[in-house]
Coordinates of C-alpha atoms (C1' of nucleotides) in Angstrom, one line a residue:
Chain A
M14 CA 164.3 105.6 84.9
Y15 CA 164.1 104.0 81.6
Q16 CA 165.5 101.3 80.2
K17 CA 167.6 101.9 77.7
Y18 CA 167.2 100.1 73.6
T19 CA 169.9 96.9 73.3
L20 CA 170.6 97.1 69.5
A21 CA 173.0 94.9 68.3
S22 CA 175.6 96.1 65.2
P23 CA 178.8 95.1 64.1
P24 CA 182.1 96.3 62.4
S25 CA 181.9 97.5 59.6
R26 CA 184.7 97.5 57.3
R27 CA 184.7 98.0 52.7
R28 CA 187.9 98.1 51.0
F29 CA 186.8 97.1 48.1
H30 CA 183.7 95.8 45.8
P31 CA 184.9 93.4 43.5
Q32 CA 181.4 93.8 41.4
I33 CA 181.7 97.8 41.0
P34 CA 184.0 97.9 38.1
M35 CA 187.6 98.7 39.0
R36 CA 187.0 102.4 36.8
Q37 CA 183.6 103.5 39.3
M38 CA 185.9 103.0 42.1
E39 CA 189.0 105.0 40.4
T40 CA 186.7 108.3 40.5
G41 CA 187.2 110.7 43.0
R42 CA 183.2 110.7 43.4
G43 CA 182.9 107.7 42.8
V44 CA 182.6 106.3 46.8
S45 CA 178.7 107.1 46.6
A46 CA 178.0 106.1 43.8
I47 CA 180.1 102.4 44.4
I48 CA 177.4 102.0 47.9
G49 CA 175.1 103.2 45.9
A50 CA 175.3 100.3 43.4
I51 CA 172.4 97.7 43.1
N52 CA 173.0 94.4 42.2
F53 CA 170.6 92.3 41.0
Q54 CA 172.2 90.1 38.0
R55 CA 172.9 87.5 39.2
I56 CA 170.3 84.5 40.2
S57 CA 171.6 81.2 39.4
S58 CA 172.8 78.6 40.7
M59 CA 170.9 79.0 43.4
A60 CA 169.3 75.9 45.8
E61 CA 166.1 76.5 47.2
H62 CA 164.9 79.9 48.2
V63 CA 163.6 78.9 51.5
S64 CA 162.5 81.6 54.9
V65 CA 164.4 81.8 58.5
T66 CA 161.1 80.0 60.1
Q67 CA 161.3 76.9 58.3
I68 CA 165.5 76.3 59.0
S69 CA 164.9 73.8 61.0
K70 CA 163.8 71.6 57.9
Y71 CA 166.2 71.9 55.8
V72 CA 169.3 70.7 58.2
G73 CA 172.3 68.8 56.0
Q74 CA 170.4 70.6 52.6
E75 CA 171.4 73.5 50.5
V76 CA 169.4 76.4 50.4
T77 CA 169.2 80.2 49.6
L78 CA 168.3 82.7 51.8
K79 CA 167.2 86.1 51.1
G80 CA 168.3 89.2 53.5
W81 CA 170.4 91.8 55.2
V82 CA 173.1 91.5 57.0
Y83 CA 172.2 92.1 60.9
N84 CA 175.8 91.6 62.2
R85 CA 178.9 90.5 61.8
T86 CA 182.0 89.6 63.8
D87 CA 184.9 88.3 62.1
K88 CA 187.4 85.6 63.7
G89 CA 191.1 85.5 61.3
K90 CA 189.9 82.7 58.8
L91 CA 185.8 82.6 59.8
S92 CA 183.2 85.4 59.3
F93 CA 180.2 85.1 61.5
L94 CA 177.2 87.5 59.5
L95 CA 173.7 87.5 61.7
V96 CA 171.8 87.7 58.9
R97 CA 167.9 88.5 58.6
D98 CA 165.2 87.6 56.2
G99 CA 161.8 88.9 57.9
T100 CA 161.3 85.9 59.3
G101 CA 163.4 85.6 61.5
F102 CA 167.1 86.0 62.4
I103 CA 170.0 83.3 61.6
Q104 CA 174.1 83.0 61.8
C105 CA 175.7 82.3 58.0
V106 CA 179.4 81.2 58.9
A107 CA 182.3 82.6 56.3
F108 CA 185.5 80.0 56.1
K109 CA 188.1 81.3 54.4
G110 CA 189.1 77.7 53.1
D111 CA 186.0 77.4 51.7
L112 CA 186.0 79.9 49.5
S113 CA 187.8 82.3 47.3
P114 CA 189.9 84.5 48.5
E115 CA 188.1 88.0 46.6
L116 CA 184.9 86.6 48.1
F117 CA 186.1 86.1 51.6
E118 CA 187.5 89.0 51.5
Q119 CA 184.2 90.9 50.6
I120 CA 182.5 89.0 53.4
S121 CA 184.7 90.3 56.2
H122 CA 184.5 93.6 54.9
L123 CA 180.5 93.8 54.7
P124 CA 178.8 96.5 56.5
Q125 CA 175.8 96.4 59.0
E126 CA 172.2 96.2 56.7
S127 CA 173.8 95.4 53.3
S128 CA 171.8 93.2 51.5
V129 CA 172.5 89.5 49.9
I130 CA 171.7 86.4 48.7
I131 CA 173.5 83.2 50.5
T132 CA 173.6 79.7 48.9
G133 CA 175.2 77.1 51.7
S134 CA 173.7 74.2 53.6
V135 CA 172.0 74.0 56.7
R136 CA 173.0 72.4 60.3
E137 CA 172.4 72.4 63.8
D138 CA 174.8 73.6 66.1
K139 CA 173.3 75.2 69.5
R140 CA 176.1 77.4 69.7
A141 CA 174.4 79.9 66.8
P142 CA 172.9 82.5 67.6
G143 CA 169.2 84.1 66.7
I144 CA 165.4 83.8 66.5
P145 CA 164.7 81.3 66.7
G146 CA 168.4 80.5 66.6
G147 CA 170.5 77.0 67.2
Y148 CA 170.8 77.1 63.5
E149 CA 173.6 78.6 61.2
V150 CA 174.5 77.9 57.2
G151 CA 177.6 77.3 56.5
I152 CA 178.3 79.5 53.6
K153 CA 179.1 78.8 49.6
D154 CA 178.2 81.8 47.4
L155 CA 177.5 85.3 48.9
Q156 CA 176.2 88.2 46.1
V157 CA 175.6 91.6 47.8
V158 CA 172.7 92.8 45.7
Q159 CA 173.5 96.0 47.4
T160 CA 176.8 97.2 49.8
A161 CA 175.5 99.3 52.4
E162 CA 176.2 102.9 52.7
L163 CA 179.2 103.3 56.5
D164 CA 177.1 105.3 58.4
Y165 CA 174.2 102.8 59.1
P166 CA 172.8 105.6 62.4
M167 CA 171.3 102.4 64.6
S168 CA 174.7 101.9 66.7
L169 CA 175.4 98.4 69.1
K170 CA 174.2 99.0 72.5
D171 CA 172.4 101.5 74.4
H172 CA 170.0 104.3 72.5
G173 CA 168.1 106.9 74.3
V174 CA 164.2 107.2 73.5
D175 CA 164.3 110.4 70.9
F176 CA 167.0 108.6 69.3
A177 CA 165.8 105.6 68.4
L178 CA 162.0 107.4 67.6
D179 CA 164.0 109.7 65.1
N180 CA 165.4 106.4 63.7
R181 CA 162.1 104.4 63.8
H182 CA 162.2 103.0 60.0
L183 CA 165.7 101.5 61.2
W184 CA 165.5 101.2 64.6
I185 CA 161.8 98.2 63.3
R186 CA 164.7 96.5 61.6
M187 CA 166.2 95.5 65.3
Q188 CA 165.4 92.6 66.7
S189 CA 163.9 93.3 69.9
Q190 CA 161.3 95.8 67.6
W191 CA 160.9 93.3 65.0
A192 CA 159.8 90.3 67.8
I193 CA 157.3 93.2 69.5
L194 CA 155.9 93.8 65.6
R195 CA 155.2 89.9 64.9
V196 CA 154.1 89.8 67.9
R197 CA 151.5 92.0 67.5
A198 CA 150.1 90.7 64.6
T199 CA 149.7 87.9 66.1
V200 CA 147.7 89.4 68.4
M201 CA 145.3 90.6 65.6
A202 CA 145.2 88.0 64.0
A203 CA 144.6 85.5 66.6
T204 CA 142.0 88.4 67.8
R205 CA 140.0 88.7 63.8
E206 CA 140.9 84.4 64.2
W207 CA 138.3 83.9 67.6
L208 CA 135.5 86.7 66.1
D209 CA 135.1 85.6 62.3
T210 CA 134.9 81.8 63.9
N211 CA 132.5 82.7 66.2
G212 CA 129.5 84.7 64.8
F213 CA 131.1 88.0 64.8
T214 CA 130.5 89.5 61.1
A215 CA 133.7 92.4 60.6
M216 CA 132.2 95.8 59.3
D217 CA 134.3 98.8 58.8
T218 CA 133.6 102.0 60.6
P219 CA 133.5 105.3 59.5
I220 CA 137.1 107.4 60.3
L221 CA 136.0 111.4 59.8
T222 CA 133.0 111.5 61.3
P223 CA 130.7 114.5 62.7
A224 CA 131.2 114.9 65.8
A225 CA 131.8 113.9 69.5
A226 CA 130.8 110.0 70.0
E227 CA 130.5 110.7 74.1
G228 CA 131.3 114.8 74.0
T229 CA 134.0 114.5 75.8
T230 CA 136.9 113.6 74.8
T231 CA 138.9 116.1 73.0
L232 CA 139.2 115.0 68.5
F233 CA 141.3 116.2 65.7
E234 CA 139.8 118.3 63.3
T235 CA 139.3 119.2 59.6
E236 CA 138.1 120.6 57.2
Y237 CA 135.3 118.7 55.3
F238 CA 134.6 120.2 51.3
D239 CA 131.6 122.8 51.9
E240 CA 130.0 120.6 55.6
G241 CA 132.1 122.1 57.6
K242 CA 133.5 120.5 60.7
A243 CA 134.6 116.7 60.5
Y244 CA 136.6 115.2 62.8
L245 CA 139.0 111.9 63.5
A246 CA 136.8 109.2 64.8
Q247 CA 137.8 108.0 68.5
T248 CA 135.4 104.8 68.3
G249 CA 133.3 103.2 65.9
Q250 CA 130.8 102.0 69.1
L251 CA 127.6 103.9 67.8
Y252 CA 128.0 102.3 64.2
N253 CA 128.4 99.3 65.4
E254 CA 125.7 100.0 68.1
A255 CA 123.8 99.7 64.3
N256 CA 125.0 97.5 62.4
I257 CA 124.1 95.2 65.7
F258 CA 120.4 94.9 64.4
A259 CA 121.2 94.0 60.9
F260 CA 124.4 91.9 61.4
G261 CA 123.6 90.1 65.6
K262 CA 126.8 90.1 66.5
V263 CA 129.9 92.8 64.7
Y264 CA 133.1 94.1 65.0
C265 CA 135.7 97.1 63.2
F266 CA 139.4 96.8 64.4
G267 CA 140.6 100.7 63.0
P268 CA 142.9 102.9 63.5
T269 CA 141.6 105.9 66.5
F270 CA 142.2 108.7 67.3
R271 CA 142.8 110.9 70.3
A272 CA 143.8 114.6 70.5
E273 CA 145.2 114.5 74.5
K274 CA 147.7 115.5 75.4
S275 CA 148.0 111.9 77.0
K276 CA 152.1 112.2 77.8
T277 CA 152.1 108.5 79.5
R278 CA 153.4 105.1 78.3
R279 CA 150.0 103.7 77.9
H280 CA 148.6 106.4 75.8
L281 CA 149.5 107.3 71.8
T282 CA 147.5 109.8 69.6
E283 CA 146.2 107.3 67.1
F284 CA 146.5 103.2 68.0
W285 CA 144.2 100.4 67.1
M286 CA 141.0 99.0 68.9
L287 CA 138.9 96.2 68.6
E288 CA 135.4 97.7 69.4
P289 CA 132.9 94.0 68.9
E290 CA 129.3 94.9 69.2
I291 CA 126.8 92.4 70.9
A292 CA 123.1 92.1 70.3
F293 CA 120.6 90.4 72.7
C294 CA 124.2 90.5 75.2
D295 CA 123.6 91.8 78.9
L296 CA 126.3 92.6 81.3
D297 CA 127.6 88.9 82.5
G298 CA 127.3 87.5 78.6
L299 CA 129.9 90.6 77.7
M300 CA 132.6 89.4 80.2
E301 CA 132.1 86.3 78.7
V302 CA 133.3 87.3 75.9
E303 CA 136.1 89.3 76.8
E304 CA 137.3 86.9 78.4
Q305 CA 137.3 84.2 76.0
M306 CA 139.2 85.8 73.7
I307 CA 141.0 87.1 75.6
T308 CA 142.7 83.7 76.3
H309 CA 142.7 82.6 72.2
I310 CA 144.7 85.2 71.6
V311 CA 147.3 84.9 75.1
Q312 CA 147.4 81.5 74.2
R313 CA 147.5 81.6 69.7
V314 CA 150.7 84.4 71.2
L315 CA 152.0 81.2 72.9
R316 CA 152.2 79.0 70.7
D317 CA 153.0 81.0 67.4
R318 CA 155.4 83.4 69.1
E319 CA 157.8 81.9 71.4
P320 CA 161.3 82.8 70.3
E321 CA 159.6 86.0 69.6
L322 CA 158.5 85.8 73.7
K323 CA 162.1 84.8 74.4
F324 CA 164.1 86.9 73.3
L325 CA 162.4 89.9 74.6
G326 CA 163.3 87.7 78.0
R327 CA 159.0 87.6 78.6
D328 CA 158.2 85.1 81.3
L329 CA 156.3 82.7 79.6
S330 CA 154.9 81.5 82.7
K331 CA 153.1 84.5 83.6
L332 CA 151.3 83.7 80.3
E333 CA 150.3 81.2 80.0
N334 CA 148.2 80.9 83.9
I335 CA 145.7 83.3 80.8
K336 CA 142.9 81.4 81.1
A337 CA 138.8 82.0 81.3
P338 CA 137.7 82.7 83.9
F339 CA 138.8 86.0 85.2
P340 CA 138.2 87.0 88.5
R341 CA 135.1 89.8 88.8
I342 CA 135.0 92.2 91.3
S343 CA 133.0 95.3 91.7
Y344 CA 133.7 98.4 91.7
D345 CA 132.2 98.8 95.7
D346 CA 134.4 95.6 96.0
A347 CA 137.7 97.2 94.5
A348 CA 137.1 100.2 96.4
K349 CA 136.8 98.5 99.0
M350 CA 139.9 96.4 98.8
L351 CA 142.0 99.6 97.8
Q352 CA 140.5 101.0 101.8
D353 CA 142.5 98.3 103.0
L354 CA 145.0 98.6 101.0
Y355 CA 145.6 101.6 101.7
E356 CA 145.6 101.4 104.9
K357 CA 148.2 98.5 105.4
E358 CA 151.1 100.7 103.1
T359 CA 153.9 102.0 105.4
D360 CA 155.6 104.5 102.9
P361 CA 154.0 106.9 102.7
E362 CA 154.5 108.5 99.3
K363 CA 152.5 105.3 98.0
K364 CA 149.8 105.9 100.6
E365 CA 149.6 109.2 99.0
L366 CA 149.1 107.3 95.2
L367 CA 146.5 104.6 97.1
K368 CA 144.3 107.4 98.4
F369 CA 140.3 106.4 97.3
D370 CA 137.4 108.1 97.9
W371 CA 133.9 106.1 96.4
G372 CA 132.7 107.8 93.5
I373 CA 136.1 109.1 91.4
D374 CA 137.8 106.8 88.3
F375 CA 140.8 104.6 88.9
G376 CA 144.1 106.4 88.5
A377 CA 147.2 104.4 87.4
P378 CA 147.9 104.0 90.8
H379 CA 144.8 102.4 92.0
E380 CA 144.8 100.1 88.8
T381 CA 148.7 98.2 89.4
A382 CA 147.6 97.8 92.6
I383 CA 144.0 96.2 91.8
T384 CA 145.8 94.4 89.0
Q385 CA 148.9 92.9 92.2
Q386 CA 146.1 90.8 93.5
F387 CA 144.8 88.8 91.2
D388 CA 147.6 86.9 88.5
K389 CA 144.7 86.8 85.8
P390 CA 143.0 89.9 84.3
V391 CA 140.3 91.6 85.7
F392 CA 136.4 92.7 85.5
V393 CA 135.7 95.4 87.6
Y394 CA 132.3 96.4 87.4
G395 CA 130.1 98.9 87.7
Y396 CA 131.5 102.2 88.3
P397 CA 129.6 105.5 88.8
S398 CA 128.2 106.1 86.1
A399 CA 129.5 110.1 87.0
V400 CA 133.0 109.3 84.9
K401 CA 131.4 106.8 82.5
A402 CA 129.9 107.4 79.3
F403 CA 126.5 108.7 78.8
Y404 CA 125.2 105.6 76.7
M405 CA 125.9 103.5 79.3
E406 CA 122.8 101.2 81.2
P407 CA 122.1 102.2 84.8
W408 CA 122.5 99.3 87.4
P409 CA 119.1 98.3 87.9
G410 CA 117.9 99.8 91.6
R411 CA 121.4 101.4 91.4
P412 CA 120.6 105.1 89.4
E413 CA 124.1 105.6 90.7
V414 CA 126.1 102.9 89.1
C415 CA 126.0 101.2 86.0
K416 CA 126.8 98.2 83.4
S417 CA 130.8 98.8 82.4
V418 CA 133.3 96.8 83.3
D419 CA 137.4 97.3 82.9
L420 CA 139.3 94.4 82.1
L421 CA 142.6 95.3 83.8
A422 CA 145.8 93.0 82.9
P423 CA 148.4 92.0 85.2
E424 CA 151.9 92.8 86.3
G425 CA 150.4 96.6 86.2
Y426 CA 149.5 96.6 82.3
G427 CA 146.0 98.3 83.3
E428 CA 142.7 98.7 81.3
I429 CA 143.5 97.0 78.0
C430 CA 139.4 96.2 77.8
G431 CA 136.6 98.9 78.7
G432 CA 133.3 97.7 78.2
S433 CA 129.8 98.2 78.6
E434 CA 126.0 97.1 78.8
R435 CA 124.3 99.9 76.2
M436 CA 120.7 101.8 76.9
S437 CA 118.7 100.6 75.3
S438 CA 115.5 102.5 76.1
H439 CA 114.6 104.9 74.4
E440 CA 113.3 107.7 77.2
N441 CA 115.9 106.9 79.0
L442 CA 118.9 107.5 76.3
L443 CA 117.3 110.5 75.8
A444 CA 117.0 112.1 79.1
R445 CA 120.2 111.5 79.6
I446 CA 121.6 113.3 76.7
H447 CA 119.4 115.9 77.2
K448 CA 121.4 116.0 80.6
E449 CA 124.0 116.0 79.5
G450 CA 123.9 118.5 77.2
L451 CA 124.5 117.0 73.8
P452 CA 123.1 117.6 70.8
E453 CA 120.0 115.9 70.3
D454 CA 120.1 116.1 66.4
A455 CA 123.0 114.8 66.0
F456 CA 121.8 112.1 67.9
K457 CA 118.3 111.2 65.9
W458 CA 119.4 107.9 64.3
Y459 CA 121.8 107.1 66.9
L460 CA 118.0 107.1 69.0
D461 CA 115.9 105.5 66.5
L462 CA 117.8 102.6 66.8
R463 CA 116.0 102.9 70.8
K464 CA 113.0 102.7 68.7
Y465 CA 112.6 99.5 66.3
G466 CA 113.9 96.5 67.9
S467 CA 115.0 97.8 71.2
V468 CA 117.2 94.9 72.4
P469 CA 120.4 94.3 74.8
H470 CA 123.4 94.7 73.4
S471 CA 126.7 95.0 75.2
G472 CA 130.3 96.2 73.7
F473 CA 133.2 96.5 74.2
G474 CA 136.9 98.4 73.0
M475 CA 140.4 96.5 73.2
G476 CA 143.3 98.9 73.1
T477 CA 145.5 96.7 70.5
E478 CA 149.4 98.3 71.2
R479 CA 148.0 97.3 75.1
V480 CA 147.8 94.0 74.7
T481 CA 150.7 94.0 72.8
A482 CA 152.6 95.7 75.5
W483 CA 151.6 93.5 78.3
M484 CA 152.4 89.8 76.3
C485 CA 155.8 92.0 75.4
G486 CA 156.0 92.5 78.7
I487 CA 157.3 96.3 77.5
E488 CA 157.3 98.9 79.1
H489 CA 155.8 101.6 76.3
V490 CA 152.9 100.6 74.1
R491 CA 154.9 103.1 71.4
E492 CA 157.2 100.4 71.1
A493 CA 153.5 98.3 70.4
I494 CA 153.2 100.1 66.8
A495 CA 155.2 100.4 63.9
F496 CA 155.3 104.2 63.5
P497 CA 153.8 105.9 66.8
R498 CA 152.1 109.1 67.0
T499 CA 152.5 110.8 70.2
I500 CA 151.7 114.2 71.5
K501 CA 155.9 114.8 70.3
R502 CA 156.1 113.1 67.7
V503 CA 154.4 112.9 64.4
Y504 CA 158.2 112.0 62.5
P505 CA 159.1 109.7 60.8
Chain B
rU12 C1' 148.6 121.8 80.5
rC13 C1' 150.8 121.4 86.0
rC14 C1' 155.2 118.9 88.5
rU15 C1' 160.1 116.6 88.0
rG16 C1' 164.3 116.2 85.1
rA17 C1' 168.1 115.8 81.0
rC18 C1' 171.2 118.4 77.5
rU19 C1' 179.2 117.1 76.4
rA20 C1' 181.6 113.3 69.5
rG21 C1' 177.6 109.4 65.1
rC22 C1' 175.3 106.4 69.9
rU23 C1' 175.6 105.8 75.6
rC24 C1' 178.1 108.9 79.3
rA25 C1' 182.4 110.7 82.3
rA26 C1' 184.7 115.8 83.2
rU27 C1' 185.9 116.4 92.2
rC28 C1' 185.7 123.4 94.1
rG29 C1' 185.0 127.4 88.7
rG30 C1' 190.9 125.5 86.2
rC31 C1' 194.1 122.3 79.5
rA32 C1' 187.4 118.2 76.9
rG33 C1' 187.8 112.1 78.0
rA34 C1' 185.8 106.6 78.1
rG35 C1' 183.3 103.1 76.2
rC36 C1' 181.7 101.9 71.8
rG37 C1' 180.3 102.6 66.5
rA38 C1' 183.4 104.1 61.8
rG39 C1' 188.7 102.7 59.2
rC40 C1' 193.8 100.0 59.2
rG41 C1' 196.2 95.6 61.0
rG42 C1' 195.8 90.5 63.6
rC43 C1' 193.4 86.1 64.8
rU44 C1' 188.9 78.9 63.0
rG45 C1' 183.4 79.5 67.0
rU46 C1' 182.6 84.6 68.0
rU47 C1' 177.6 85.9 70.5
rA48 C1' 177.4 93.8 72.2
rA49 C1' 183.9 89.1 70.8
rC50 C1' 189.4 90.0 72.1
rC51 C1' 194.2 93.0 71.4
rG52 C1' 196.8 97.1 68.1
rC53 C1' 197.3 101.8 65.7
rU54 C1' 194.1 106.3 63.4
rA55 C1' 190.1 110.0 62.5
rG56 C1' 186.5 112.1 65.6
rG57 C1' 183.8 118.3 70.2
rU58 C1' 180.0 125.7 68.3
rU59 C1' 179.7 121.5 75.7
rC60 C1' 171.5 122.5 73.1
rU61 C1' 170.8 128.9 72.0
rA62 C1' 171.2 133.7 73.6
rG63 C1' 173.0 136.9 77.2
rG64 C1' 175.2 137.6 82.3
rU65 C1' 179.1 136.6 86.9
rU66 C1' 184.4 135.7 86.7
rC67 C1' 191.5 135.9 85.5
rA68 C1' 189.0 131.4 83.7
rA69 C1' 182.5 128.9 83.0
rG70 C1' 180.8 122.1 79.9
rU71 C1' 180.2 123.9 85.5
rC72 C1' 177.1 129.3 88.6
rC73 C1' 172.8 132.9 87.2
rU74 C1' 168.6 134.8 83.8
rA75 C1' 165.7 133.8 79.5
rG76 C1' 164.4 130.3 75.6
rG77 C1' 164.5 125.1 72.9
rU78 C1' 164.0 119.4 73.1
rC79 C1' 163.1 115.5 75.1
rA80 C1' 161.4 112.4 78.7
rG81 C1' 159.3 110.6 83.4
rG82 C1' 154.7 111.2 85.8
rA83 C1' 149.6 113.7 86.8
rG84 C1' 145.3 114.5 84.7
rC85 C1' 142.1 112.4 80.3
rC86 C1' 141.7 107.4 78.8
rA87 C1' 141.9 102.2 75.4

RNA sequence: UCCUGACUAGCUCAAUCGGCAGAGCGAGCGGCUGUUAACCGCUAGGUUCUAGGUUCAAGUCCUAGGUCAGGAGCCA
């Protein structure tokens, strides 16, 4: 089952347009010309231009809003416009008695998505819908910049996934999608803010890379002049390991590409990954960094995006709780926990999904089962080396296990961060590269890092869309990025 | 790549055993001073994914193909 998208749209009527010369209206083919006309002339006698986010500061004052008609409801001598300006949604009310007959007629026939400049007085009114809502503007004047065409496709009520995504360029105007993408922006800003104020240097790592960094995943390939093939980066980590020996603590934050044919609600082929890397840092130190940073992100989203989260119906109490420290369990303990859960499960279908043997990686049902035992994100550390990347430091005294750690978000959101302490010995790394059958030449520079002042160091990757989806309580990561790229979609 | 399912009006969906193609929303026109996806009346809107087949008769049954979704695997 999949959640339907609820979208609002107004009744839309248009009988005449006073700002278009009659001569143009009368020509047969003139309709599209009329609709397409843009009027940006009459911007005089306007009050101060304010944004919807700031509207509470202007109660009792006359202001000007610039935005788009998101919805319209007519009620006799009243016309309610729900106007969005990019920063929020606010109700604007036209009362026939306050306006010229021509202007009221025009307002009460404005099509959805028409661009407008509105002047009016701000008042508090609990009935007024919007984000944040509770305020409305009594219209004194309204200028139509463009009367939108009548066939705006993102209509009211439910839309299927395919239709919504085909119209993603318009869908992002809708309240739910707008709210999600605002949260995303705040997640990203909070991430950078925490890192920048905690001694990290922002480094950009290459997007075009010579070969598979981890030697496992499928990569997007492209021609590279006379040098043969280049590949779109799946991680900046190896470069960041070089960067820390120059800058100590670094991070990269950019697009990442995975050509695997993953087809789930947690995967995109192009997503934005944050990757911090830290010198003189072991696995315990890494977990501290992760929990501090995640705590900061969650608390700042709560502070700055409460109206958006409330609109999305997010249970804020589930997020208010997210504060360091987070519980830490070993892979061994997680395996025991899964065994107990397996034995307790009575539903045969669910029982089958929980089946687990030491040595395998967690599947989605396993992650979900583990995180359901906690009301905070949980660290699972010490995975079997066989299921993790070649560069991870072996656990002292237990070579079959490595110093890796995944951070699993609650409520079934699963892995949001994956990291490890990196192998710091030249000898061990070289041996592992040989064992994996990786080309030693390609890793010469990476091996050099272990020769000239090697230190214990650690780092992790965080999936922006997964964190955003968790913050918003939405089902699928494709809504947590403006233009998602999935196995079946590169349009729009 | 594998498993499962869906495809009918612009959108979301109905259509009983194989028997006249339907509704809500959206669009157009009209009504209403507090609407929240308003409500009420009227109007327009269809190559039922494609190609074959069975049948007096196919949206419905059969075959092949297409598109999309959910899940698995892989990963952040």
